[in-house]
mmCIF file of C-alpha atoms in Angstrom:
data_model
loop_
_atom_site.group_PDB
_atom_site.id
_atom_site.type_symbol
_atom_site.label_atom_id
_atom_site.label_comp_id
_atom_site.label_asym_id
_atom_site.label_seq_id
_atom_site.Cartn_x
_atom_site.Cartn_y
_atom_site.Cartn_z
ATOM 1 C CA MET A 1 -0.096 0.118 -0.142
ATOM 2 C CA ASN A 2 1.348 3.221 -0.645
ATOM 3 C CA LYS A 3 3.249 4.959 2.023
ATOM 4 C CA TRP A 4 0.992 8.432 1.869
ATOM 5 C CA LEU A 5 -2.008 6.349 1.689
ATOM 6 C CA ARG A 6 -1.703 4.488 4.631
ATOM 7 C CA LEU A 7 -0.658 7.771 6.731
ATOM 8 C CA GLY A 8 -4.286 9.298 5.816
ATOM 9 C CA VAL A 9 -5.843 6.187 6.677
ATOM 10 C CA ILE A 10 -3.942 6.326 10.131
ATOM 11 C CA GLY A 11 -4.998 10.068 10.210
ATOM 12 C CA VAL A 12 -8.653 9.326 10.159
ATOM 13 C CA LEU A 13 -8.416 6.130 12.789
ATOM 14 C CA VAL A 14 -6.419 9.160 14.895
ATOM 15 C CA PHE A 15 -9.422 11.010 14.173
ATOM 16 C CA LEU A 16 -11.992 8.711 14.612
ATOM 17 C CA LEU A 17 -9.967 7.394 18.376
ATOM 18 C CA ILE A 18 -10.575 11.122 18.991
ATOM 19 C CA MET A 19 -13.492 10.958 18.386
ATOM 20 C CA VAL A 20 -14.929 8.328 21.172
ATOM 21 C CA ARG A 21 -12.603 10.341 23.801
ATOM 22 C CA SER A 22 -14.926 13.784 22.771
ATOM 23 C CA LEU A 23 -18.048 12.369 22.330
ATOM 24 C CA GLY A 24 -17.337 9.738 24.776
ATOM 25 C CA ASP A 25 -19.208 11.388 27.873
ATOM 26 C CA ARG A 26 -22.789 11.011 25.656
ATOM 27 C CA MET A 27 -22.568 7.668 24.623
ATOM 28 C CA PHE A 28 -21.068 5.846 27.406
ATOM 29 C CA TYR A 29 -22.679 5.703 30.538
ATOM 30 C CA ASP A 30 -19.966 6.952 33.265
ATOM 31 C CA PRO A 31 -21.338 8.041 36.545
ATOM 32 C CA PHE A 32 -17.518 8.982 37.788
ATOM 33 C CA ILE A 33 -16.546 11.748 34.893
ATOM 34 C CA ASP A 34 -17.387 14.821 36.966
ATOM 35 C CA TYR A 35 -16.278 12.990 39.980
ATOM 36 C CA PHE A 36 -12.790 12.501 38.884
ATOM 37 C CA ARG A 37 -12.807 15.815 37.250
ATOM 38 C CA ASN A 38 -13.212 17.219 40.539
ATOM 39 C CA ASP A 39 -15.924 16.082 42.636
ATOM 40 C CA TYR A 40 -13.395 13.867 44.393
ATOM 41 C CA LEU A 41 -12.434 16.899 46.458
ATOM 42 C CA TYR A 42 -15.921 17.249 48.007
ATOM 43 C CA VAL A 43 -18.737 14.418 47.845
ATOM 44 C CA ASP A 44 -18.554 10.658 48.495
ATOM 45 C CA ILE A 45 -18.637 8.300 44.840
ATOM 46 C CA PRO A 46 -21.388 9.208 43.245
ATOM 47 C CA GLY A 47 -24.409 5.728 42.926
ATOM 48 C CA PHE A 48 -23.812 3.883 39.858
ATOM 49 C CA LYS A 49 -24.916 0.074 38.041
ATOM 50 C CA PHE A 50 -22.071 -1.595 37.626
ATOM 51 C CA LEU A 51 -23.243 -3.756 35.420
ATOM 52 C CA LYS A 52 -24.450 -0.731 33.135
ATOM 53 C CA LEU A 53 -20.611 0.492 33.909
ATOM 54 C CA PHE A 54 -18.573 -2.479 33.511
ATOM 55 C CA TYR A 55 -20.633 -2.796 29.474
ATOM 56 C CA HIS A 56 -19.943 0.650 28.504
ATOM 57 C CA LEU A 57 -16.684 0.111 30.400
ATOM 58 C CA MET A 58 -16.080 -2.884 27.768
ATOM 59 C CA LEU A 59 -17.667 -1.498 24.770
ATOM 60 C CA ARG A 60 -15.301 2.023 24.882
ATOM 61 C CA TYR A 61 -12.262 0.102 25.894
ATOM 62 C CA LEU A 62 -13.165 -2.520 22.883
ATOM 63 C CA ALA A 63 -14.114 1.012 19.855
ATOM 64 C CA ASN A 64 -10.011 1.797 21.429
ATOM 65 C CA THR A 65 -8.550 -1.098 21.062
ATOM 66 C CA LEU A 66 -10.360 -1.948 17.207
ATOM 67 C CA ILE A 67 -9.371 1.325 16.501
ATOM 68 C CA SER A 68 -5.309 1.073 18.009
ATOM 69 C CA LEU A 69 -5.574 -2.324 16.305
ATOM 70 C CA ALA A 70 -6.201 -0.816 12.618
ATOM 71 C CA ILE A 71 -3.791 1.753 13.114
ATOM 72 C CA ILE A 72 -0.845 -0.880 14.001
ATOM 73 C CA TYR A 73 -1.593 -2.784 11.147
ATOM 74 C CA PHE A 74 -1.035 -0.207 9.256
ATOM 75 C CA ALA A 75 1.327 1.593 10.608
ATOM 76 C CA PHE A 76 3.627 -1.382 10.113
ATOM 77 C CA GLN A 77 1.406 -3.560 7.828
ATOM 78 C CA LYS A 78 2.051 -7.075 10.214
ATOM 79 C CA LYS A 79 -0.355 -9.230 11.176
ATOM 80 C CA SER A 80 2.254 -10.308 14.032
ATOM 81 C CA LEU A 81 1.821 -7.251 15.674
ATOM 82 C CA VAL A 82 -1.465 -7.082 15.512
ATOM 83 C CA ILE A 83 -1.989 -10.548 16.708
ATOM 84 C CA PHE A 84 0.161 -9.959 19.509
ATOM 85 C CA SER A 85 -1.197 -6.473 20.041
ATOM 86 C CA MET A 86 -4.750 -8.237 20.531
ATOM 87 C CA LYS A 87 -3.705 -10.214 23.415
ATOM 88 C CA PHE A 88 -2.338 -7.436 25.118
ATOM 89 C CA TYR A 89 -5.121 -6.199 24.947
ATOM 90 C CA ALA A 90 -7.662 -8.824 25.815
ATOM 91 C CA ILE A 91 -5.364 -9.886 29.294
ATOM 92 C CA ALA A 92 -4.586 -6.045 29.743
ATOM 93 C CA PHE A 93 -8.534 -5.618 29.616
ATOM 94 C CA VAL A 94 -9.314 -8.608 32.059
ATOM 95 C CA ILE A 95 -6.113 -7.213 34.984
ATOM 96 C CA LEU A 96 -7.250 -4.148 34.972
ATOM 97 C CA SER A 97 -11.216 -4.662 34.982
ATOM 98 C CA VAL A 98 -11.068 -7.240 37.559
ATOM 99 C CA ILE A 99 -8.911 -4.021 39.921
ATOM 100 C CA TYR A 100 -11.533 -2.004 38.619
ATOM 101 C CA TYR A 101 -14.047 -3.888 40.234
ATOM 102 C CA PHE A 102 -12.356 -4.733 43.688
ATOM 103 C CA LEU A 103 -11.470 -1.491 43.975
ATOM 104 C CA LEU A 104 -14.468 0.139 43.296
ATOM 105 C CA ARG A 105 -16.589 -2.598 45.317
ATOM 106 C CA ASN A 106 -15.035 -1.514 48.058
ATOM 107 C CA GLY A 107 -15.773 2.863 47.759
ATOM 108 C CA MET A 108 -11.598 3.397 46.692
ATOM 109 C CA GLU A 109 -10.038 2.959 50.287
ATOM 110 C CA ASN A 110 -6.903 2.804 49.023
ATOM 111 C CA GLY A 111 -7.708 6.283 47.720
ATOM 112 C CA TYR A 112 -9.283 8.227 45.036
ATOM 113 C CA LEU A 113 -5.974 8.186 43.259
ATOM 114 C CA PHE A 114 -5.562 4.573 41.946
ATOM 115 C CA THR A 115 -8.629 3.924 40.620
ATOM 116 C CA PHE A 116 -8.762 7.314 38.743
ATOM 117 C CA TYR A 117 -5.894 5.985 37.006
ATOM 118 C CA VAL A 118 -6.862 2.609 36.604
ATOM 119 C CA ARG A 119 -9.809 4.173 34.959
ATOM 120 C CA ARG A 120 -8.020 6.004 32.999
ATOM 121 C CA PHE A 121 -6.263 3.364 30.764
ATOM 122 C CA LEU A 122 -9.593 1.514 29.779
ATOM 123 C CA ILE A 123 -11.507 4.794 28.770
ATOM 124 C CA HIS A 124 -9.101 5.760 27.181
ATOM 125 C CA PRO A 125 -6.703 4.509 24.375
ATOM 126 C CA VAL A 126 -2.939 4.596 26.408
ATOM 127 C CA PHE A 127 -1.727 1.740 25.351
ATOM 128 C CA ILE A 128 -1.193 2.695 21.524
ATOM 129 C CA LEU A 129 1.077 5.659 23.416
ATOM 130 C CA VAL A 130 3.587 2.256 24.037
ATOM 131 C CA LEU A 131 2.832 -0.223 21.723
ATOM 132 C CA LEU A 132 3.999 1.993 18.623
ATOM 133 C CA PRO A 133 7.180 3.154 20.188
ATOM 134 C CA ALA A 134 7.453 -0.114 21.000
ATOM 135 C CA PHE A 135 7.104 -2.126 17.683
ATOM 136 C CA TYR A 136 8.997 0.827 15.472
ATOM 137 C CA TYR A 137 12.137 0.286 18.259
ATOM 138 C CA GLN A 138 11.971 -3.372 17.680
ATOM 139 C CA GLU A 139 11.898 -3.011 14.180
ATOM 140 C CA LYS A 140 14.981 -0.515 14.036
ATOM 141 C CA LEU A 141 16.425 -2.811 15.681
ATOM 142 C CA VAL A 142 16.312 -5.873 14.035
ATOM 143 C CA LYS A 143 16.634 -3.797 10.584
ATOM 144 C CA THR A 144 20.073 -2.474 12.184
ATOM 145 C CA LYS A 145 21.063 -6.082 13.153
ATOM 146 C CA LYS A 146 20.508 -7.422 9.475
ATOM 147 C CA PHE A 147 23.148 -5.176 8.233
ATOM 148 C CA SER A 148 25.329 -5.158 10.862
ATOM 149 C CA GLY A 149 25.384 -9.070 10.510
#
């Protein structure tokens, strides 16, 4: 695929990530948006529905993950990287969801900050910021080893 076409597709995908982020307040149920924005200083944890919260959390994570996987595919055009990333995202979702569940279940007894950051990893496409440079570095390292040795 043409380099400029790939960059254009990646640009559209990044725009989609921005849209998920900007429209997320309206598209997904999340009673903690205002709480973590400023209310955590003044009020108790807001009431919420566990199943609804985790269903919408999963939908948002899935949307961000699918777009991120497409970015990885168009950036490197290697199915092996996409497969690795799929496994990474799945494992991360399970681990972070379980942690988030127990933090909410216990009323954020460990403080709001840990809960805030676990939630952030679940609702924002943070992992793409780690995976893209890692895959780029790995590709450069492999090319360097081919030429040196």
